[in-house]
Coordinates of C-alpha atoms and ligand atoms in Angstrom, one line a residue:
M1 CA 2.3 16.0 15.9
S2 CA 1.4 12.7 17.6
S3 CA -1.2 10.6 15.8
N4 CA -3.6 11.2 18.7
T5 CA -3.3 14.9 18.3
A6 CA -3.9 14.5 14.6
V7 CA -7.1 12.6 15.3
L8 CA -8.3 15.3 17.6
D9 CA -7.4 18.0 15.0
R10 CA -9.1 16.1 12.3
S11 CA -12.2 15.6 14.5
I12 CA -12.4 19.2 15.3
A13 CA -12.1 20.1 11.6
I14 CA -15.1 17.9 10.6
V15 CA -17.2 19.2 13.5
E16 CA -16.5 22.8 12.6
D17 CA -17.2 22.2 8.9
Q18 CA -20.1 19.8 9.6
L19 CA -18.7 17.6 6.8
P20 CA -17.1 14.2 7.2
E21 CA -13.8 13.1 5.6
L22 CA -15.1 12.1 2.2
A23 CA -13.9 9.4 -0.2
G24 CA -12.6 10.7 -3.6
S25 CA -15.6 9.4 -5.4
A26 CA -18.5 7.0 -5.1
M27 CA -17.7 3.3 -5.4
H28 CA -19.4 0.7 -7.5
V29 CA -19.2 -2.8 -6.1
P30 CA -20.4 -5.3 -8.7
L31 CA -23.0 -7.7 -7.4
D32 CA -20.7 -10.6 -8.4
Y33 CA -18.5 -9.6 -5.6
Y34 CA -21.1 -11.0 -3.2
R35 CA -21.9 -14.1 -5.3
D36 CA -18.7 -15.5 -6.7
D37 CA -17.7 -18.9 -5.2
A38 CA -14.1 -18.6 -6.3
L39 CA -13.8 -15.2 -4.5
A40 CA -15.5 -16.7 -1.4
A41 CA -12.9 -19.4 -1.4
R42 CA -10.1 -16.8 -1.3
E43 CA -11.8 -15.0 1.5
A44 CA -12.2 -18.3 3.4
E45 CA -8.5 -18.7 3.1
L46 CA -8.0 -15.4 5.0
Y47 CA -10.3 -16.8 7.7
M48 CA -8.2 -20.0 7.9
T49 CA -4.8 -18.3 8.1
Q50 CA -5.2 -15.0 10.0
P51 CA -5.4 -14.8 13.8
R52 CA -9.0 -14.2 15.1
P53 CA -10.4 -14.2 18.6
V54 CA -12.1 -17.4 19.6
V55 CA -13.1 -16.7 23.2
A56 CA -12.5 -13.9 25.7
S57 CA -9.9 -14.5 28.4
S58 CA -12.7 -13.9 30.9
E59 CA -14.8 -16.7 29.5
I60 CA -12.1 -19.2 30.5
A61 CA -10.8 -17.3 33.5
E62 CA -9.9 -20.2 35.9
P63 CA -7.7 -23.3 35.5
H64 CA -9.7 -26.0 33.7
D65 CA -12.4 -23.6 32.5
F66 CA -13.4 -24.5 28.9
L67 CA -15.7 -23.3 26.2
V68 CA -16.7 -24.8 22.9
R69 CA -17.4 -22.5 20.0
M70 CA -18.0 -23.0 16.3
S71 CA -16.0 -21.2 13.6
M72 CA -15.8 -21.9 9.9
K73 CA -17.8 -25.1 10.3
R74 CA -15.3 -26.3 12.9
S75 CA -15.9 -27.1 16.5
L76 CA -13.2 -25.5 18.6
L77 CA -12.4 -26.2 22.3
A78 CA -10.8 -23.4 24.3
T79 CA -9.4 -24.4 27.6
R80 CA -7.2 -23.0 30.4
D81 CA -4.8 -25.6 31.7
A82 CA -3.7 -26.2 35.3
D83 CA -0.8 -23.7 34.8
G84 CA -3.1 -21.0 33.6
K85 CA -2.2 -21.2 29.9
A86 CA -5.0 -20.9 27.4
H87 CA -5.3 -23.4 24.5
V88 CA -7.5 -23.8 21.5
F89 CA -8.0 -27.3 20.0
L90 CA -9.9 -28.8 17.2
N91 CA -12.7 -30.5 19.2
Y92 CA -12.4 -33.8 17.4
C93 CA -11.6 -37.1 19.1
R94 CA -8.5 -38.9 17.8
H95 CA -10.5 -42.2 17.8
R96 CA -13.1 -41.7 15.2
G97 CA -13.7 -37.9 15.3
A98 CA -16.6 -37.3 17.6
E99 CA -16.6 -34.1 19.7
P100 CA -15.3 -34.7 23.2
A101 CA -16.4 -31.4 24.7
S102 CA -19.6 -29.5 24.5
G103 CA -20.9 -26.3 26.0
C104 CA -18.8 -24.6 28.7
G105 CA -17.8 -25.1 32.3
N106 CA -14.9 -26.3 34.4
A107 CA -13.6 -29.8 33.8
R108 CA -10.3 -31.5 34.3
R109 CA -11.3 -34.1 31.7
H110 CA -13.3 -34.2 28.5
S111 CA -14.7 -37.6 27.9
C112 CA -15.7 -38.3 24.3
P113 CA -19.5 -39.2 24.2
Y114 CA -19.0 -42.0 21.7
H115 CA -16.6 -44.5 23.3
G116 CA -15.2 -42.6 26.3
W117 CA -11.6 -41.6 25.4
S118 CA -10.7 -38.8 27.8
Y119 CA -8.6 -35.7 27.2
D120 CA -7.3 -33.2 29.8
S121 CA -7.2 -29.5 29.6
K122 CA -3.8 -29.6 27.9
G123 CA -5.5 -31.7 25.2
D124 CA -3.6 -34.8 26.1
L125 CA -5.2 -38.2 25.8
V126 CA -5.2 -39.5 29.3
A127 CA -7.5 -42.5 29.4
M128 CA -9.7 -44.9 27.4
P129 CA -12.0 -47.8 28.3
L130 CA -10.5 -51.3 27.8
A131 CA -7.1 -49.8 27.5
D132 CA -5.4 -53.2 27.8
R133 CA -6.8 -54.1 24.4
N134 CA -4.7 -51.5 22.7
K135 CA -1.5 -51.5 24.8
E136 CA 0.6 -50.5 21.9
L137 CA -1.0 -47.1 21.4
D138 CA 1.3 -44.1 22.1
Y139 CA -1.0 -41.7 24.0
A140 CA 1.5 -38.9 23.5
Q141 CA 0.7 -39.0 19.7
L142 CA -3.0 -39.0 20.2
G143 CA -3.8 -35.7 21.9
L144 CA -6.3 -33.2 20.5
V145 CA -5.0 -31.2 17.5
E146 CA -3.9 -27.9 18.9
L147 CA -4.2 -24.7 17.0
P148 CA -1.7 -21.8 17.2
S149 CA -3.1 -19.5 19.8
E150 CA -2.2 -16.4 21.8
E151 CA -3.8 -14.4 24.6
R152 CA -3.8 -10.7 24.0
H153 CA -6.1 -7.7 24.7
G154 CA -8.3 -9.9 26.9
L155 CA -9.0 -12.3 24.0
V156 CA -7.7 -15.7 23.1
W157 CA -6.8 -15.5 19.4
A158 CA -6.2 -18.6 17.2
I159 CA -5.4 -19.5 13.7
L160 CA -7.6 -22.3 12.3
T161 CA -4.7 -24.0 10.5
P162 CA -2.4 -26.1 12.7
G163 CA 1.3 -25.4 12.4
L164 CA 1.2 -21.8 11.3
K165 CA 3.0 -19.3 13.5
I166 CA 0.8 -16.8 15.4
N167 CA 1.8 -13.3 16.2
V168 CA -1.2 -11.2 17.1
A169 CA 0.8 -7.9 17.6
A170 CA 2.4 -8.3 14.2
H171 CA -1.0 -9.0 12.6
L172 CA -2.6 -5.9 14.3
G173 CA 0.3 -3.6 13.4
E174 CA -0.5 -0.1 14.7
V175 CA -3.9 -1.2 15.9
D176 CA -2.1 -3.3 18.6
E177 CA -1.1 -0.1 20.5
Q178 CA -4.6 1.4 20.1
L179 CA -6.2 -1.7 21.6
T180 CA -3.6 -1.7 24.4
A181 CA -4.9 1.8 25.3
Q182 CA -8.4 0.3 25.7
G183 CA -7.4 -1.8 28.8
M184 CA -9.2 -4.9 27.6
D185 CA -6.9 -7.2 29.6
S186 CA -8.9 -6.5 32.7
M187 CA -12.4 -6.4 31.1
R188 CA -15.1 -9.0 31.2
Y189 CA -16.9 -10.2 28.1
I190 CA -20.5 -11.1 27.9
N191 CA -21.7 -12.9 24.8
S192 CA -25.0 -11.5 23.6
L193 CA -25.5 -13.4 20.4
P194 CA -23.9 -16.8 20.4
F195 CA -23.5 -17.6 16.7
E196 CA -26.4 -16.0 14.8
P197 CA -27.1 -17.3 11.3
I198 CA -27.7 -14.3 9.0
G199 CA -29.2 -14.7 5.5
A200 CA -26.7 -12.3 3.9
N201 CA -23.1 -12.5 2.6
W202 CA -20.6 -11.7 5.4
K203 CA -19.4 -8.6 3.5
C204 CA -22.9 -7.2 3.6
V205 CA -22.8 -7.6 7.4
A206 CA -19.3 -6.0 7.6
E207 CA -20.6 -3.0 5.6
G208 CA -23.2 -2.5 8.3
V209 CA -20.6 -2.1 11.0
V210 CA -18.4 0.5 9.4
E211 CA -20.9 3.2 8.9
S212 CA -23.2 5.0 11.4
L213 CA -25.6 6.3 8.7
H214 CA -28.2 3.8 9.6
V215 CA -28.1 4.3 13.4
P216 CA -30.9 6.8 13.7
F217 CA -33.1 4.7 11.4
V218 CA -32.4 1.2 12.7
H219 CA -31.3 1.7 16.2
R220 CA -33.6 4.4 17.6
A221 CA -34.1 2.7 20.9
T222 CA -30.6 1.2 21.3
F223 CA -27.4 2.6 19.8
N224 CA -29.0 5.9 19.2
V225 CA -29.5 6.4 22.9
D226 CA -26.6 7.6 25.0
P227 CA -26.3 5.1 28.0
G228 CA -25.0 7.9 30.3
T229 CA -27.6 10.6 29.6
Q230 CA -30.4 8.5 28.0
G231 CA -30.5 11.3 25.3
D232 CA -30.3 10.8 21.5
R233 CA -26.8 10.3 20.1
F234 CA -27.5 11.5 16.7
T235 CA -30.2 14.1 16.5
G236 CA -30.1 15.4 13.0
S237 CA -29.3 14.0 9.6
T238 CA -26.3 16.3 9.2
A239 CA -24.5 14.8 12.2
I240 CA -24.9 11.2 11.3
D241 CA -22.0 10.8 9.0
L242 CA -19.4 13.0 10.7
A243 CA -16.3 10.7 10.9
I244 CA -12.7 10.4 10.1
Y245 CA -11.0 7.3 8.7
D246 CA -7.7 5.6 8.8
R247 CA -6.2 2.4 7.3
F248 CA -3.6 0.3 9.1
G249 CA -2.6 -2.4 6.7
P250 CA -5.6 -4.7 6.2
H251 CA -7.4 -3.1 9.2
L252 CA -9.4 0.1 9.3
R253 CA -10.6 2.5 12.0
Y254 CA -13.2 5.1 11.9
C255 CA -13.6 7.7 14.6
L256 CA -16.8 9.6 15.4
P257 CA -16.5 12.9 17.4
V258 CA -19.1 13.0 20.1
F259 CA -18.8 16.7 20.8
G260 CA -20.5 19.7 19.2
K261 CA -19.3 22.9 17.6
D262 CA -19.8 24.7 20.9
A263 CA -17.1 22.6 22.6
V264 CA -14.5 23.4 20.0
P265 CA -13.1 26.7 21.4
E266 CA -12.4 25.1 24.8
M267 CA -10.8 22.1 23.1
R268 CA -8.5 24.3 20.9
D269 CA -7.5 26.2 24.0
R270 CA -6.7 23.0 25.8
I271 CA -4.6 21.7 22.9
S272 CA -2.7 24.9 22.6
H273 CA -1.8 24.6 26.3
G274 CA -0.5 21.1 25.8
G275 CA -3.7 19.5 27.4
A276 CA -4.1 15.7 27.1
F277 CA -6.2 14.2 24.4
D278 CA -9.5 12.9 25.8
W279 CA -10.7 9.8 24.0
Q280 CA -14.1 10.2 25.6
Q281 CA -14.7 12.9 23.0
V282 CA -14.0 10.6 20.0
V283 CA -15.6 7.1 19.6
Q284 CA -13.3 4.6 17.8
V285 CA -14.5 1.7 15.7
W286 CA -12.1 -0.8 14.3
L287 CA -12.7 -3.5 11.7
I288 CA -9.8 -5.9 12.0
S289 CA -9.1 -8.3 9.2
P290 CA -10.9 -10.6 8.5
G291 CA -14.2 -9.6 10.2
V292 CA -13.6 -8.6 13.8
L293 CA -15.4 -5.5 15.0
I294 CA -14.3 -3.6 18.1
A295 CA -16.0 -0.4 19.0
N296 CA -16.0 2.0 21.9
D297 CA -19.4 2.1 23.4
S298 CA -20.0 4.1 26.6
Y299 CA -17.7 2.7 29.3
G300 CA -16.7 -0.5 27.4
L301 CA -16.6 -2.0 23.9
D302 CA -18.9 -3.8 21.5
I303 CA -17.2 -6.8 19.9
G304 CA -18.5 -8.5 16.9
F305 CA -17.3 -11.5 14.9
M306 CA -18.6 -12.1 11.4
E307 CA -17.7 -15.0 9.2
P308 CA -18.8 -16.6 5.9
G309 CA -21.6 -19.2 6.0
E310 CA -21.9 -22.3 3.9
T311 CA -22.9 -20.3 0.8
T312 CA -22.3 -16.8 -0.4
E313 CA -25.8 -16.0 0.7
T314 CA -25.3 -16.8 4.4
S315 CA -23.0 -15.8 7.2
F316 CA -22.7 -16.1 11.0
F317 CA -22.4 -13.3 13.5
R318 CA -21.4 -13.4 17.1
Y319 CA -21.7 -10.3 19.2
G320 CA -21.0 -9.2 22.7
W321 CA -20.0 -6.5 25.1
M322 CA -16.8 -6.1 27.1
G323 CA -16.2 -3.8 30.0
P324 CA -14.9 -3.4 33.5
A325 CA -16.8 -5.5 36.1
S326 CA -18.4 -2.5 37.8
P327 CA -19.9 0.3 35.7
P328 CA -19.4 3.9 36.5
E329 CA -22.0 5.5 38.8
G330 CA -25.3 5.9 37.0
F331 CA -24.5 3.7 34.0
P332 CA -26.3 0.4 33.0
T333 CA -24.6 -2.8 34.2
L334 CA -22.4 -4.9 32.0
A335 CA -25.2 -7.4 31.5
E336 CA -27.6 -4.6 30.5
M337 CA -25.0 -3.2 28.0
A338 CA -24.6 -6.7 26.5
Q339 CA -28.4 -7.1 26.3
R340 CA -28.6 -3.7 24.5
A341 CA -25.8 -4.7 22.1
G342 CA -27.7 -8.0 21.3
D343 CA -30.9 -6.1 20.8
A344 CA -29.2 -3.7 18.4
V345 CA -28.0 -6.6 16.2
R346 CA -31.5 -8.1 16.2
E347 CA -32.5 -4.7 14.8
D348 CA -29.8 -5.0 12.1
S349 CA -30.5 -8.6 11.1
P350 CA -33.7 -8.1 9.1
V351 CA -32.2 -5.1 7.2
W352 CA -29.0 -7.1 6.6
E353 CA -31.0 -10.0 5.3
G354 CA -32.9 -7.7 3.0
C355 CA -29.6 -6.4 1.7
G356 CA -28.4 -10.0 1.4
R357 CA -31.3 -10.9 -0.9
G358 CA -30.8 -7.7 -2.8
L359 CA -27.1 -8.4 -3.4
A360 CA -27.8 -12.1 -4.2
F361 CA -30.8 -11.7 -6.4
G362 CA -30.9 -8.1 -7.5
Q363 CA -30.3 -7.3 -11.1
H364 CA -29.1 -3.7 -10.6
G365 CA -25.5 -4.4 -11.5
F366 CA -23.6 -2.9 -8.6
A367 CA -24.0 -1.6 -5.0
L368 CA -23.3 2.0 -4.7
I369 CA -21.1 3.2 -1.8
G370 CA -21.2 7.0 -1.4
R371 CA -18.4 9.4 -0.7
N372 CA -19.6 9.7 2.9
E373 CA -19.3 5.9 3.4
K374 CA -15.5 5.9 3.4
G375 CA -15.4 3.2 6.0
V376 CA -17.3 0.8 3.7
Q377 CA -15.1 1.8 0.8
L378 CA -12.0 1.1 2.9
F379 CA -13.3 -2.2 4.0
H380 CA -13.8 -3.3 0.4
E381 CA -10.4 -1.9 -0.7
T382 CA -8.5 -3.6 2.1
L383 CA -10.2 -6.9 1.5
C384 CA -9.7 -6.8 -2.2
E385 CA -6.0 -6.1 -1.8
Q386 CA -5.8 -9.3 0.1
T387 CA -8.0 -11.5 -2.2
G388 CA -6.9 -10.0 -5.6
F389 CA -10.5 -9.0 -6.6
D390 CA -10.1 -6.2 -9.1
G391 CA -13.7 -5.3 -10.0
L392 CA -14.2 -2.3 -7.7
E393 CA -15.0 0.8 -9.8
Y394 CA -15.3 4.5 -9.0
E395 CA -17.6 7.1 -10.5
Ligands
FES1 S1 -15.0 -41.2 18.6 FE1 -14.3 -40.5 20.6 S2 -14.1 -42.3 21.7 FE2 -14.7 -43.0 19.8
FE2_2 FE1 -26.3 -1.5 13.1

């Protein structure tokens, strides 16, 4: 049985039973897990050593396009050079460290605002004022520091530590093929939230993107509305948590069937006659280590990037929407879908910040992750395997 057929079979089973795939027991997450600085340092290490998307390919589509973006307190400059190759640099001048580029646009040269050293879109130092005063300088040694980067799935991924080898497909494992099937290479990305400070630990934010239990409560006017029909996505409390879950190394995926019991006989019939699997009937949501959300949403994908802030009580969240340039007939435009995605996160933020304070200052000992929140449990388990945190407990 192919894994796709298995997903369909499992989806049909939970729809028929009206019961999600459940975790073996409820999980207790000690509040220290959200507060401990030593653990935060180990998590930051993952952020510094694993590939993460910095920009979308479509954001620097043309030669000499560039975009500056913050991550892990660092200013990063993404460019596309004259040959069409994407680069990611630490946006720090080799003179005395100022930031040569800012914002986004198209430029052959980035001239440092402090004393005018100029760099090209390959990161090479190409000019400086009063160059005759420093004739002995070897420009070839004074380019911007380049980070390992790779363009894949319509995104430019980078590792924030220079010198490390990057292999996005190897990092993604089985998820690589699943993302290939999304056709992201030809999609356009629109950033809805640039780099939103959130007053909550990043793991608190991650918890909120791997369950749909909150959607009918928090997102009544956004994610709970089907963009195609404008009808409700989740109508009753029994349907909210119907999902199946898989782990792929440090990554996880949850799938939400978007068909009802009445569709099952026809689907069974189609499967028994060797019919093709229709992904339109099952929404997929990936959480890719460490903190990248990719989720099917109507005719495209929501993409979220969460990362730790300066303290365990803060984080940053960037969010956007990616889809084909022209929407199917009758659907909202790409910009409208991006706006909707941003609005949905603005609905999440106050709730997340409440959780953030609860996890930072509550004295209730542990957060409780129910059996029907298997995505949240898997997130904590996959992360703890990587950081060595051994305090998760089960009822
Ligand atoms: S710091 Fe950039 S030119 Fe001086
Ligand atoms: Fe949400």
